[in-house]
């Protein structure tokens, strides 16, 4: 068996995050399916996965920085228990734990993802304390789990029992009574969480009516199972055994009966005239009861759980945003948002917060954030009729479309343009590209048999390729067109025809994108060497096909020079996409310049919003 860490060090944080992501990836669909509280929007598993994926990305970045930036600039091997001799330099526990917490905070999705981010932050606050040696053993893990559960509960405006908060508290309670190393404490926490998860239907009426356990709690159990595996090298039975078979093993008294089983949903026994909906070779389709004193040696019949009962109505929108604000302003924000809606969770600290709330007036929730500080990465989701507040029995399955386009777009203006053209969009924030999980989720939202994927950024190619491969594994035919800019994506969308054969459509879109040269105008943030010479902070840069071609002092003049260089090779159509910070007159100046200097060349202008670059340019 591979060596495992005996204390909570930086490699242990890295291992735990990776194993947690893998566990949530396996359980994602199951968790989505049992999501009924606070709204039955079927996305808890996905939100938890995306939250942990963001944490993994941040932790990996810390390790990559140490590998590439050791003393003297030499690459450093990663430390680990399997290495002989003295440990080589690498990130400290504090660095890895803080990266995990920060990544989860900025990537948190949904109610459960936001709470999970606070749980990870609470653990990091203990693990990253100054006296590291006192917080990396079993005792430190007990303290971390306790602080995590308490801080998460404080972050929720109105805590409800029978949710992930109950499961987290039970895990911390169980860990408190455990003596030993990190593996022993992790196992105790996991066992306590499993027992608490099984009890959630009795604590929350919505779960009891639906016949399921809490989805967020189920996700936390998966994360704690990964913690057990990190320190013991062993996967808890419920993470390696299909749920139906694990329950059968427990009832039959076979080995492993002392392991708590993770309940998925309660079931009713099929009557003598009811055909079973379960096939023995499809255990994932089954939902099983927890063992009880009245159970016989025969496994329970498998049946479809009762549909979740409708909620008594609720707010129409979910609003989430990151917020830069001080503590006093956030306290006032909590009071303001608490009066606007429900499911209020505000997590974070040290000037950066993640705000989640369900409201009827989404604009008021955003305005409250503006009053408190600087909100950004704002996401507003409409709980539409027949969606979050209706029963599954009432929802009509949405028929799968034949073909769809999924595109990564910078800026809300371009997102609107792409959406009008029929594309499903994934936002790309300035300086922060989406993860593969976000692309896969967008493919699922598109709900089509065939999908054309437009990454619109050269750095996203590998991420998009991984997402395409995962979507293909789910039965979707995906074609990845290697667009390197949003203007190439616009060109591809312009020739998209869903009615023609898939291969022909992909070829036409690829040709249109490839025939579009792309450029951008932006401002240098620091002094740097470029292909056009040395630039200083504040210089205006003109990049053509990704390389700096022009260094100037004026946005309009630099953009004209870039356009002239691009049009010197010919062109029929110029596309300009203006960012929020672009000068108001730049579009008119450039349109006039093209009209006066080049015959038969048309110019179209779009507003891109907060897209990072001042100006995107395309020439076809």
Coordinates of C-alpha atoms in Angstrom, one line a residue:
X1 CA 0.0 0.0 0.0
X2 CA 1.3 3.5 -0.8
X3 CA 2.6 5.5 2.0
X4 CA 0.2 8.1 3.4
X5 CA 0.8 11.2 5.5
X6 CA 0.7 10.9 9.2
X7 CA 0.2 14.6 9.8
X8 CA -1.7 17.3 8.0
X9 CA 1.0 18.9 5.8
X10 CA 0.8 20.6 2.4
X11 CA 0.9 17.4 0.3
X12 CA -2.0 16.1 2.5
X13 CA -4.0 19.2 1.6
X14 CA -3.2 18.6 -2.1
X15 CA -4.2 14.9 -1.9
X16 CA -7.4 15.6 0.0
X17 CA -8.5 18.2 -2.5
X18 CA -7.9 15.9 -5.4
X19 CA -9.6 12.9 -3.8
X20 CA -12.6 15.1 -2.8
X21 CA -12.9 16.3 -6.4
X22 CA -12.9 12.7 -7.7
X23 CA -15.4 11.6 -5.1
X24 CA -17.8 14.5 -5.9
X25 CA -17.4 13.8 -9.6
X26 CA -18.6 10.2 -9.0
X27 CA -21.5 11.3 -6.8
X28 CA -22.5 14.4 -8.7
X29 CA -25.5 13.1 -10.5
X30 CA -26.7 11.2 -7.5
X31 CA -26.5 14.3 -5.3
X32 CA -28.2 16.5 -8.0
X33 CA -31.0 14.0 -8.1
X34 CA -31.8 14.2 -4.4
X35 CA -31.5 18.0 -4.2
X36 CA -34.9 19.2 -2.8
X37 CA -33.9 21.8 -0.1
X38 CA -33.9 24.8 0.0
X39 CA -35.1 24.6 -3.6
X40 CA -35.4 21.6 -5.8
X41 CA -33.2 22.9 -8.6
X42 CA -31.1 19.8 -9.0
X43 CA -27.7 21.3 -8.9
X44 CA -26.2 20.7 -5.5
X45 CA -23.8 18.0 -6.7
X46 CA -22.6 20.1 -9.6
X47 CA -22.2 23.2 -7.4
X48 CA -20.1 21.2 -4.8
X49 CA -18.0 19.8 -7.6
X50 CA -17.3 23.2 -9.1
X51 CA -16.5 24.7 -5.7
X52 CA -13.9 22.0 -4.9
X53 CA -12.5 22.2 -8.5
X54 CA -11.7 25.8 -7.8
X55 CA -10.0 24.9 -4.6
X56 CA -7.9 22.2 -6.4
X57 CA -6.9 24.7 -9.0
X58 CA -5.7 27.2 -6.3
X59 CA -3.7 24.5 -4.5
X60 CA -2.1 23.2 -7.7
X61 CA -1.1 26.8 -8.5
X62 CA 0.8 27.0 -5.2
X63 CA 2.7 23.8 -5.8
X64 CA 3.4 24.8 -9.4
X65 CA 4.8 28.2 -8.2
X66 CA 7.2 26.4 -5.8
X67 CA 8.2 23.9 -8.5
X68 CA 9.1 26.7 -10.9
X69 CA 10.4 29.2 -8.4
X70 CA 12.7 27.6 -6.0
X71 CA 16.0 29.2 -4.8
X72 CA 17.9 30.4 -7.7
X73 CA 15.0 29.8 -10.0
X74 CA 15.6 26.1 -10.0
X75 CA 12.6 23.7 -10.2
X76 CA 12.0 21.9 -6.9
X77 CA 10.6 18.3 -6.5
X78 CA 7.4 18.0 -4.5
X79 CA 7.8 16.9 -0.9
X80 CA 6.1 13.8 0.2
X81 CA 6.3 10.9 2.6
X82 CA 7.6 8.5 0.0
X83 CA 10.8 10.6 -0.5
X84 CA 13.9 9.4 1.2
X85 CA 16.2 11.8 3.0
X86 CA 15.4 15.3 4.2
X87 CA 12.2 17.0 2.9
X88 CA 12.8 19.3 0.0
X89 CA 11.5 22.9 0.1
X90 CA 7.9 23.3 -1.0
X91 CA 4.7 25.1 0.1
X92 CA 4.0 25.1 3.8
X93 CA 0.8 23.8 5.3
X94 CA -0.3 27.4 5.8
X95 CA 0.2 28.3 2.1
X96 CA -1.6 25.2 0.9
X97 CA -4.5 25.5 3.4
X98 CA -5.0 29.2 2.6
X99 CA -4.9 28.5 -1.2
X100 CA -7.6 25.8 -0.7
X101 CA -9.8 28.2 1.2
X102 CA -9.3 31.1 -1.2
X103 CA -10.0 28.9 -4.2
X104 CA -13.2 27.5 -2.7
X105 CA -14.3 31.0 -1.8
X106 CA -13.9 32.6 -5.2
X107 CA -15.3 29.5 -6.9
X108 CA -18.2 28.7 -4.6
X109 CA -21.5 27.9 -6.3
X110 CA -25.0 27.7 -4.8
X111 CA -26.1 27.4 -1.2
X112 CA -24.2 24.2 -0.4
X113 CA -21.1 25.2 -2.3
X114 CA -20.9 28.5 -0.4
X115 CA -21.3 26.7 2.9
X116 CA -18.6 24.2 1.9
X117 CA -16.3 27.1 1.1
X118 CA -16.8 28.4 4.6
X119 CA -16.1 24.9 6.1
X120 CA -12.8 24.8 4.2
X121 CA -12.0 28.3 5.3
X122 CA -12.7 27.4 8.9
X123 CA -10.4 24.4 8.7
X124 CA -7.7 26.6 7.0
X125 CA -7.8 29.1 9.8
X126 CA -6.8 26.5 12.3
X127 CA -4.3 24.6 10.0
X128 CA -2.6 27.8 8.9
X129 CA -2.2 29.2 12.5
X130 CA 1.3 30.5 13.3
X131 CA 2.3 27.5 15.5
X132 CA 2.0 25.0 12.7
X133 CA 3.3 22.0 14.6
X134 CA 0.4 22.3 17.1
X135 CA -2.2 22.1 14.3
X136 CA -1.0 19.4 12.0
X137 CA -1.7 16.3 14.1
X138 CA -4.9 14.5 15.2
X139 CA -5.5 17.2 17.8
X140 CA -5.2 19.9 15.2
X141 CA -7.6 18.1 12.9
X142 CA -10.2 17.9 15.7
X143 CA -9.8 21.6 16.3
X144 CA -10.1 22.4 12.6
X145 CA -13.3 20.3 12.1
X146 CA -14.8 22.0 15.2
X147 CA -13.9 25.5 14.0
X148 CA -15.1 24.7 10.5
X149 CA -18.6 23.6 11.7
X150 CA -19.0 26.5 14.0
X151 CA -17.9 29.1 11.4
X152 CA -20.2 27.7 8.7
X153 CA -23.2 27.8 11.1
X154 CA -22.4 31.5 11.9
X155 CA -22.2 32.3 8.2
X156 CA -25.8 31.2 7.6
X157 CA -28.4 33.8 8.6
X158 CA -31.0 31.3 9.7
X159 CA -29.4 27.8 10.3
X160 CA -31.8 24.9 9.6
X161 CA -31.3 21.4 11.1
X162 CA -31.3 18.5 8.8
X163 CA -28.9 20.2 6.4
X164 CA -25.2 20.1 5.7
X165 CA -24.8 22.2 8.9
X166 CA -26.1 19.3 11.0
X167 CA -23.8 16.9 9.2
X168 CA -20.8 19.1 9.7
X169 CA -21.6 19.6 13.4
X170 CA -22.0 15.9 14.0
X171 CA -18.7 15.2 12.2
X172 CA -17.0 17.7 14.5
X173 CA -18.7 16.2 17.6
X174 CA -17.6 12.7 16.7
X175 CA -14.0 13.9 16.0
X176 CA -13.9 15.6 19.4
X177 CA -14.2 12.3 21.1
X178 CA -11.5 10.6 19.0
X179 CA -8.0 10.1 20.3
X180 CA -5.2 9.3 17.9
X181 CA -3.6 10.4 14.6
X182 CA -5.3 12.2 11.7
X183 CA -6.5 9.0 10.2
X184 CA -8.3 8.0 13.4
X185 CA -9.9 11.5 13.7
X186 CA -10.9 11.6 10.1
X187 CA -12.6 8.2 10.4
X188 CA -14.5 9.3 13.5
X189 CA -15.7 12.4 11.7
X190 CA -16.8 10.4 8.7
X191 CA -18.7 7.9 10.8
X192 CA -20.4 10.7 12.7
X193 CA -21.3 12.5 9.4
X194 CA -22.9 9.3 8.0
X195 CA -25.1 8.8 11.1
X196 CA -26.1 12.5 10.9
X197 CA -26.9 12.2 7.2
X198 CA -29.2 9.2 7.8
X199 CA -31.1 11.3 10.4
X200 CA -31.7 14.3 8.1
X201 CA -35.1 13.2 6.8
X202 CA -36.4 13.1 10.4
X203 CA -35.2 16.7 10.9
X204 CA -36.5 18.3 7.8
X205 CA -40.0 17.8 6.5
X206 CA -39.1 18.5 2.9
X207 CA -36.6 15.6 2.9
X208 CA -39.1 13.3 4.6
X209 CA -41.8 14.1 2.0
X210 CA -39.3 13.5 -0.8
X211 CA -37.9 10.3 0.6
X212 CA -34.3 11.6 0.4
X213 CA -31.4 12.6 2.6
X214 CA -29.9 16.1 2.5
X215 CA -28.0 16.6 -0.8
X216 CA -25.5 19.1 0.8
X217 CA -24.9 16.7 3.6
X218 CA -24.3 13.8 1.2
X219 CA -21.7 15.9 -0.6
X220 CA -19.9 16.6 2.7
X221 CA -19.9 12.9 3.5
X222 CA -18.1 12.4 0.2
X223 CA -15.5 15.1 1.1
X224 CA -14.9 13.5 4.5
X225 CA -14.5 10.1 2.9
X226 CA -11.7 11.6 0.8
X227 CA -10.2 12.9 4.1
X228 CA -10.2 9.3 5.4
X229 CA -8.6 8.0 2.3
X230 CA -5.9 10.8 2.5
X231 CA -4.7 9.6 5.9
X232 CA -5.4 5.9 5.7
X233 CA -5.0 5.0 2.1
X234 CA -8.4 3.2 2.4
X235 CA -11.6 4.2 0.7
X236 CA -14.7 3.9 3.0
X237 CA -17.0 1.2 1.8
X238 CA -19.7 3.6 0.7
X239 CA -17.4 5.3 -1.7
X240 CA -16.3 2.1 -3.4
X241 CA -19.4 0.0 -3.2
X242 CA -22.7 0.8 -5.0
X243 CA -25.2 2.1 -2.6
X244 CA -27.7 -0.7 -3.0
X245 CA -25.1 -3.4 -2.5
X246 CA -23.6 -1.7 0.5
X247 CA -27.0 -1.8 2.1
X248 CA -27.5 -5.5 1.2
X249 CA -24.2 -6.3 2.8
X250 CA -25.1 -4.6 6.0
X251 CA -28.5 -6.3 6.2
X252 CA -27.0 -9.7 5.6
X253 CA -24.3 -9.3 8.3
X254 CA -21.4 -9.7 5.9
X255 CA -18.0 -8.1 6.6
X256 CA -18.2 -4.4 6.8
X257 CA -21.4 -4.3 8.8
X258 CA -19.8 -1.9 11.3
X259 CA -19.3 0.6 8.5
X260 CA -22.0 3.3 8.5
X261 CA -23.9 3.2 5.2
X262 CA -24.7 6.4 3.3
X263 CA -28.4 6.6 2.7
X264 CA -29.5 7.8 -0.7
X265 CA -33.3 7.9 -0.2
X266 CA -36.0 6.0 1.5
X267 CA -38.0 3.4 -0.5
X268 CA -41.3 1.8 -0.3
X269 CA -41.7 -2.0 -0.9
X270 CA -43.2 -2.8 -4.3
X271 CA -46.6 -4.5 -4.0
X272 CA -47.3 -7.9 -5.5
X273 CA -48.6 -6.4 -8.7
X274 CA -46.0 -3.7 -9.0
X275 CA -43.1 -4.5 -11.5
X276 CA -39.7 -3.7 -10.0
X277 CA -38.1 -0.6 -11.5
X278 CA -34.7 -1.9 -10.6
X279 CA -32.4 -4.2 -12.5
X280 CA -29.7 -6.1 -10.5
X281 CA -27.1 -5.0 -12.9
X282 CA -28.0 -1.3 -12.4
X283 CA -27.4 -0.7 -8.7
X284 CA -27.1 3.0 -9.2
X285 CA -30.8 3.1 -10.1
X286 CA -31.7 1.9 -6.6
X287 CA -32.4 3.8 -3.5
X288 CA -32.3 1.9 -0.2
X289 CA -33.5 2.3 3.3
X290 CA -31.1 2.4 6.3
X291 CA -31.0 -0.9 8.1
X292 CA -33.5 -1.2 11.0
X293 CA -34.5 -3.7 13.6
X294 CA -37.5 -4.6 11.5
X295 CA -35.5 -5.5 8.4
X296 CA -35.4 -9.1 7.3
X297 CA -32.5 -10.8 5.7
X298 CA -34.0 -10.1 2.3
X299 CA -32.9 -6.9 0.5
X300 CA -35.5 -4.2 0.3
X301 CA -37.3 -3.9 -3.0
X302 CA -36.1 -1.1 -5.3
X303 CA -38.6 1.5 -6.3
X304 CA -38.8 5.0 -7.4
X305 CA -38.9 7.4 -4.4
X306 CA -41.9 9.6 -4.0
X307 CA -41.6 12.9 -5.8
X308 CA -40.6 15.9 -3.7
X309 CA -43.5 17.8 -2.4
X310 CA -43.9 21.3 -3.8
X311 CA -42.5 24.1 -1.7
X312 CA -44.9 26.8 -0.5
X313 CA -43.5 29.1 -3.1
X314 CA -40.3 31.1 -2.6
X315 CA -38.1 33.8 -4.0
X316 CA -37.7 33.9 -7.8
X317 CA -34.0 34.5 -8.0
X318 CA -30.7 33.1 -6.7
X319 CA -28.1 35.9 -6.5
X320 CA -24.4 35.2 -5.9
X321 CA -21.5 37.6 -6.0
X322 CA -18.0 38.1 -4.7
X323 CA -17.7 41.3 -2.6
X324 CA -14.7 43.4 -1.6
X325 CA -15.8 45.2 1.6
X326 CA -14.9 45.7 5.3
X327 CA -16.4 43.8 8.2
X328 CA -18.7 46.6 9.3
X329 CA -20.2 47.0 5.8
X330 CA -20.8 43.3 5.5
X331 CA -22.6 43.3 8.8
X332 CA -25.0 45.9 7.4
X333 CA -25.3 44.0 4.2
X334 CA -26.4 40.9 6.1
X335 CA -29.2 42.8 7.8
X336 CA -30.3 44.3 4.4
X337 CA -30.3 41.1 2.5
X338 CA -32.0 39.2 5.4
X339 CA -35.0 41.5 4.9
X340 CA -35.0 40.9 1.1
X341 CA -35.1 37.1 0.9
X342 CA -34.0 33.9 2.4
X343 CA -31.2 31.2 2.2
X344 CA -28.7 34.0 3.1
X345 CA -25.1 32.8 3.4
X346 CA -22.2 35.3 3.6
X347 CA -18.8 33.6 3.9
X348 CA -15.2 34.8 3.8
X349 CA -13.3 37.6 5.5
X350 CA -10.2 39.7 5.3
X351 CA -11.9 42.0 2.9
X352 CA -13.2 39.4 0.4
X353 CA -16.6 37.7 0.7
X354 CA -18.9 35.4 -1.2
X355 CA -22.6 36.4 -0.9
X356 CA -25.5 34.1 -1.6
X357 CA -29.2 34.8 -1.2
X358 CA -32.6 33.9 -2.7
X359 CA -34.7 37.0 -3.4
X360 CA -37.6 38.3 -5.6
X361 CA -35.8 41.5 -6.3
X362 CA -32.4 40.6 -7.7
X363 CA -31.6 44.2 -8.5
X364 CA -32.0 45.2 -4.9
X365 CA -29.7 42.4 -3.8
X366 CA -27.0 43.6 -6.1
X367 CA -27.6 47.3 -5.2
X368 CA -27.1 46.3 -1.5
X369 CA -23.7 44.9 -2.5
X370 CA -22.8 48.1 -4.3
X371 CA -23.6 50.1 -1.2
X372 CA -21.4 47.7 0.9
X373 CA -18.4 47.6 -1.3
X374 CA -17.4 46.3 -4.8
X375 CA -19.4 43.3 -6.0
X376 CA -18.2 41.4 -9.0
X377 CA -18.6 38.0 -10.7
X378 CA -22.3 38.5 -10.2
X379 CA -24.5 35.5 -11.0
X380 CA -28.3 35.7 -11.1
X381 CA -30.3 32.5 -11.7
X382 CA -34.1 32.6 -12.2
X383 CA -36.0 29.8 -10.5
X384 CA -38.4 29.6 -13.4
X385 CA -42.0 28.3 -13.2
X386 CA -42.0 24.5 -13.4
X387 CA -38.4 24.4 -12.1
X388 CA -37.3 25.1 -8.6
X389 CA -40.7 25.4 -6.9
X390 CA -42.5 22.5 -8.7
X391 CA -42.4 18.8 -8.0
X392 CA -40.5 16.4 -10.2
X393 CA -43.8 14.8 -11.1
X394 CA -45.0 18.1 -12.4
X395 CA -41.9 18.8 -14.5
X396 CA -42.0 17.7 -18.0
X397 CA -38.8 16.3 -19.2
X398 CA -37.2 18.8 -21.6
X399 CA -36.7 17.3 -25.0
X400 CA -33.1 17.2 -26.1
X401 CA -32.2 19.6 -28.9
X402 CA -30.4 18.2 -31.9
X403 CA -27.6 20.7 -31.9
X404 CA -26.3 23.5 -29.7
X405 CA -23.3 25.9 -29.4
X406 CA -21.5 26.4 -26.1
X407 CA -19.1 29.4 -26.0
X408 CA -16.8 31.0 -23.4
X409 CA -17.3 34.7 -23.6
X410 CA -15.6 37.7 -21.8
X411 CA -18.0 40.4 -20.7
X412 CA -21.8 40.5 -20.2
X413 CA -22.3 42.4 -23.5
X414 CA -20.8 39.6 -25.6
X415 CA -22.7 37.1 -23.5
X416 CA -25.9 38.8 -24.6
X417 CA -24.8 38.8 -28.2
X418 CA -23.9 35.1 -28.1
X419 CA -27.1 34.2 -26.3
X420 CA -29.2 36.1 -28.9
X421 CA -27.5 34.0 -31.6
X422 CA -28.6 30.8 -29.7
X423 CA -25.4 29.9 -27.9
X424 CA -25.1 28.7 -24.3
X425 CA -22.5 30.9 -22.7
X426 CA -19.8 30.4 -20.0
X427 CA -18.4 33.7 -18.5
X428 CA -14.7 34.3 -18.6
X429 CA -13.7 36.8 -15.9
X430 CA -10.7 39.0 -16.5
X431 CA -7.7 37.1 -15.4
X432 CA -9.6 34.0 -14.4
X433 CA -10.6 31.4 -17.0
X434 CA -13.4 28.9 -16.4
X435 CA -12.5 25.4 -15.3
X436 CA -13.4 22.2 -17.2
X437 CA -16.3 21.5 -14.9
X438 CA -18.0 24.8 -15.8
X439 CA -17.7 23.9 -19.5
X440 CA -19.1 20.4 -18.9
X441 CA -22.0 21.9 -17.0
X442 CA -22.7 24.3 -19.8
X443 CA -22.8 21.4 -22.3
X444 CA -25.3 19.7 -20.0
X445 CA -27.4 22.9 -19.8
X446 CA -27.4 23.1 -23.6
X447 CA -29.2 19.7 -23.5
X448 CA -28.4 18.7 -27.1
X449 CA -27.3 15.6 -28.9
X450 CA -24.6 17.5 -30.7
X451 CA -22.6 20.4 -29.3
X452 CA -20.1 22.8 -31.0
X453 CA -17.7 24.1 -28.3
X454 CA -16.0 27.5 -28.8
X455 CA -13.3 28.2 -26.1
X456 CA -12.5 31.6 -27.6
X457 CA -9.1 31.7 -25.9
X458 CA -5.8 29.9 -26.8
X459 CA -5.1 29.1 -23.1
X460 CA -8.4 27.3 -22.8
X461 CA -7.8 24.7 -25.4
X462 CA -6.6 22.0 -23.1
X463 CA -9.4 22.7 -20.6
X464 CA -12.0 22.6 -23.4
X465 CA -10.6 19.4 -24.8
X466 CA -10.9 17.7 -21.4
X467 CA -14.5 19.0 -21.1
X468 CA -15.3 17.7 -24.5
X469 CA -13.9 14.3 -23.7
X470 CA -16.0 14.1 -20.5
X471 CA -19.1 15.2 -22.4
X472 CA -18.5 12.5 -25.1
X473 CA -18.4 10.0 -22.3
X474 CA -21.9 11.1 -21.3
X475 CA -23.2 10.4 -24.8
X476 CA -23.0 13.9 -26.4
X477 CA -21.3 14.3 -29.8
X478 CA -18.9 17.3 -29.3
X479 CA -16.8 19.1 -31.8
X480 CA -14.2 21.5 -30.4
X481 CA -13.3 24.4 -32.7
X482 CA -10.0 26.0 -31.5
X483 CA -11.2 29.6 -31.5
X484 CA -8.6 31.9 -29.8
X485 CA -10.7 35.0 -29.5
X486 CA -14.3 36.0 -29.0
X487 CA -14.3 37.7 -32.5
X488 CA -13.4 34.3 -34.0
X489 CA -16.4 32.9 -32.2
X490 CA -18.6 35.6 -33.6
X491 CA -17.5 34.7 -37.1
X492 CA -18.2 31.0 -36.4
X493 CA -21.6 31.7 -35.1
X494 CA -22.5 33.8 -38.1
X495 CA -22.3 30.8 -40.4
X496 CA -23.7 28.3 -37.9
X497 CA -26.7 26.4 -39.5
X498 CA -28.3 23.8 -37.2
X499 CA -30.2 22.3 -40.1
X500 CA -27.3 21.0 -42.0
X501 CA -25.2 17.9 -41.3
X502 CA -23.1 18.2 -38.1
X503 CA -19.8 17.6 -39.9
X504 CA -20.6 20.2 -42.6
X505 CA -21.6 22.8 -40.0
X506 CA -18.4 22.2 -38.0
X507 CA -16.3 22.6 -41.1
X508 CA -18.0 25.8 -42.1
X509 CA -17.7 27.3 -38.6
X510 CA -14.1 26.2 -38.3
X511 CA -13.3 27.9 -41.7
X512 CA -15.0 31.1 -40.7
X513 CA -13.1 31.3 -37.4
X514 CA -9.8 30.4 -39.1
X515 CA -10.3 33.2 -41.7
X516 CA -10.7 35.8 -38.9
X517 CA -7.5 37.4 -37.7
X518 CA -7.8 38.7 -34.2
X519 CA -6.2 41.5 -32.1
X520 CA -6.8 43.3 -28.9
X521 CA -5.9 46.6 -27.3
X522 CA -5.1 46.7 -23.6
X523 CA -3.1 48.5 -21.0
X524 CA 0.2 47.2 -19.6
X525 CA 0.0 46.5 -15.8
X526 CA 3.8 46.5 -15.3
X527 CA 7.1 46.9 -17.0
X528 CA 7.8 44.0 -19.2
X529 CA 9.8 42.7 -22.2
X530 CA 7.6 42.2 -25.3
X531 CA 8.0 41.2 -28.9
X532 CA 7.8 44.9 -29.7
X533 CA 10.3 46.1 -27.1
X534 CA 10.1 47.1 -23.4
X535 CA 6.7 48.4 -22.2
X536 CA 6.1 50.4 -19.0
X537 CA 3.1 50.2 -16.7
X538 CA 0.3 52.2 -18.3
X539 CA 1.4 51.9 -21.9
X540 CA -1.2 51.0 -24.4
X541 CA -0.5 47.6 -26.1
X542 CA -1.7 46.4 -29.4
X543 CA -1.6 42.6 -29.6
X544 CA -2.1 40.8 -33.0
X545 CA -2.7 37.1 -32.9
X546 CA -1.5 37.1 -29.3
X547 CA 1.8 38.8 -29.7
X548 CA 2.5 42.5 -28.8
X549 CA 2.9 44.3 -32.1
X550 CA 2.4 48.0 -31.0
X551 CA 3.3 49.9 -27.9
X552 CA 1.7 53.3 -27.7
X553 CA 0.4 56.0 -25.4
X554 CA -3.1 56.6 -26.9
X555 CA -5.8 54.0 -27.3
X556 CA -7.2 55.3 -30.6
X557 CA -3.8 55.8 -32.2
X558 CA -2.7 52.4 -31.2
X559 CA -5.9 50.8 -32.4
X560 CA -5.5 52.5 -35.8
X561 CA -2.0 51.2 -36.2
X562 CA -3.1 47.7 -35.3
X563 CA -6.0 47.9 -37.8
X564 CA -3.7 49.2 -40.6
X565 CA -1.3 46.3 -40.1
X566 CA -4.2 43.8 -40.1
X567 CA -5.9 45.3 -43.2
X568 CA -2.6 45.4 -45.1
X569 CA -3.2 41.8 -45.9
X570 CA -6.7 42.4 -47.0
X571 CA -10.1 42.1 -45.4
X572 CA -13.8 42.7 -46.0
X573 CA -15.3 43.1 -42.5
X574 CA -13.9 44.7 -39.3
X575 CA -15.4 43.7 -36.0
X576 CA -14.9 45.9 -33.0
X577 CA -15.9 44.9 -29.5
X578 CA -15.6 47.7 -27.0
X579 CA -14.9 47.2 -23.3
X580 CA -16.4 49.3 -20.5
X581 CA -13.1 51.3 -20.1
X582 CA -12.6 52.1 -23.8
X583 CA -12.8 55.8 -24.7
X584 CA -16.3 56.8 -25.8
X585 CA -15.0 58.2 -29.1
X586 CA -12.8 55.3 -30.2
X587 CA -15.5 53.4 -32.1
X588 CA -16.4 56.5 -34.3
X589 CA -12.8 57.3 -35.0
X590 CA -12.0 53.8 -36.1
X591 CA -15.1 53.4 -38.2
X592 CA -14.3 56.6 -40.0
X593 CA -10.7 55.6 -40.4
X594 CA -11.7 52.3 -42.1
X595 CA -14.3 54.0 -44.3
X596 CA -11.9 56.7 -45.5
X597 CA -8.8 54.4 -45.9
X598 CA -10.2 51.1 -47.2
X599 CA -12.7 50.6 -50.0
X600 CA -15.5 48.0 -49.6
X601 CA -14.6 47.2 -46.0
X602 CA -17.5 47.2 -43.5
X603 CA -17.3 47.8 -39.8
X604 CA -19.5 46.4 -37.1
X605 CA -19.3 47.5 -33.4
X606 CA -20.5 45.7 -30.3
X607 CA -20.4 46.5 -26.6
X608 CA -18.5 43.8 -24.7
X609 CA -18.9 45.1 -21.1
X610 CA -16.3 44.1 -18.5
X611 CA -14.2 42.0 -20.9
X612 CA -10.7 42.7 -19.7
X613 CA -9.3 44.2 -22.9
X614 CA -10.2 47.8 -23.9
X615 CA -10.9 46.6 -27.5
X616 CA -11.2 43.4 -29.4
X617 CA -10.6 43.5 -33.1
X618 CA -11.5 41.0 -35.8
X619 CA -10.7 41.2 -39.5
X620 CA -12.4 38.8 -42.0

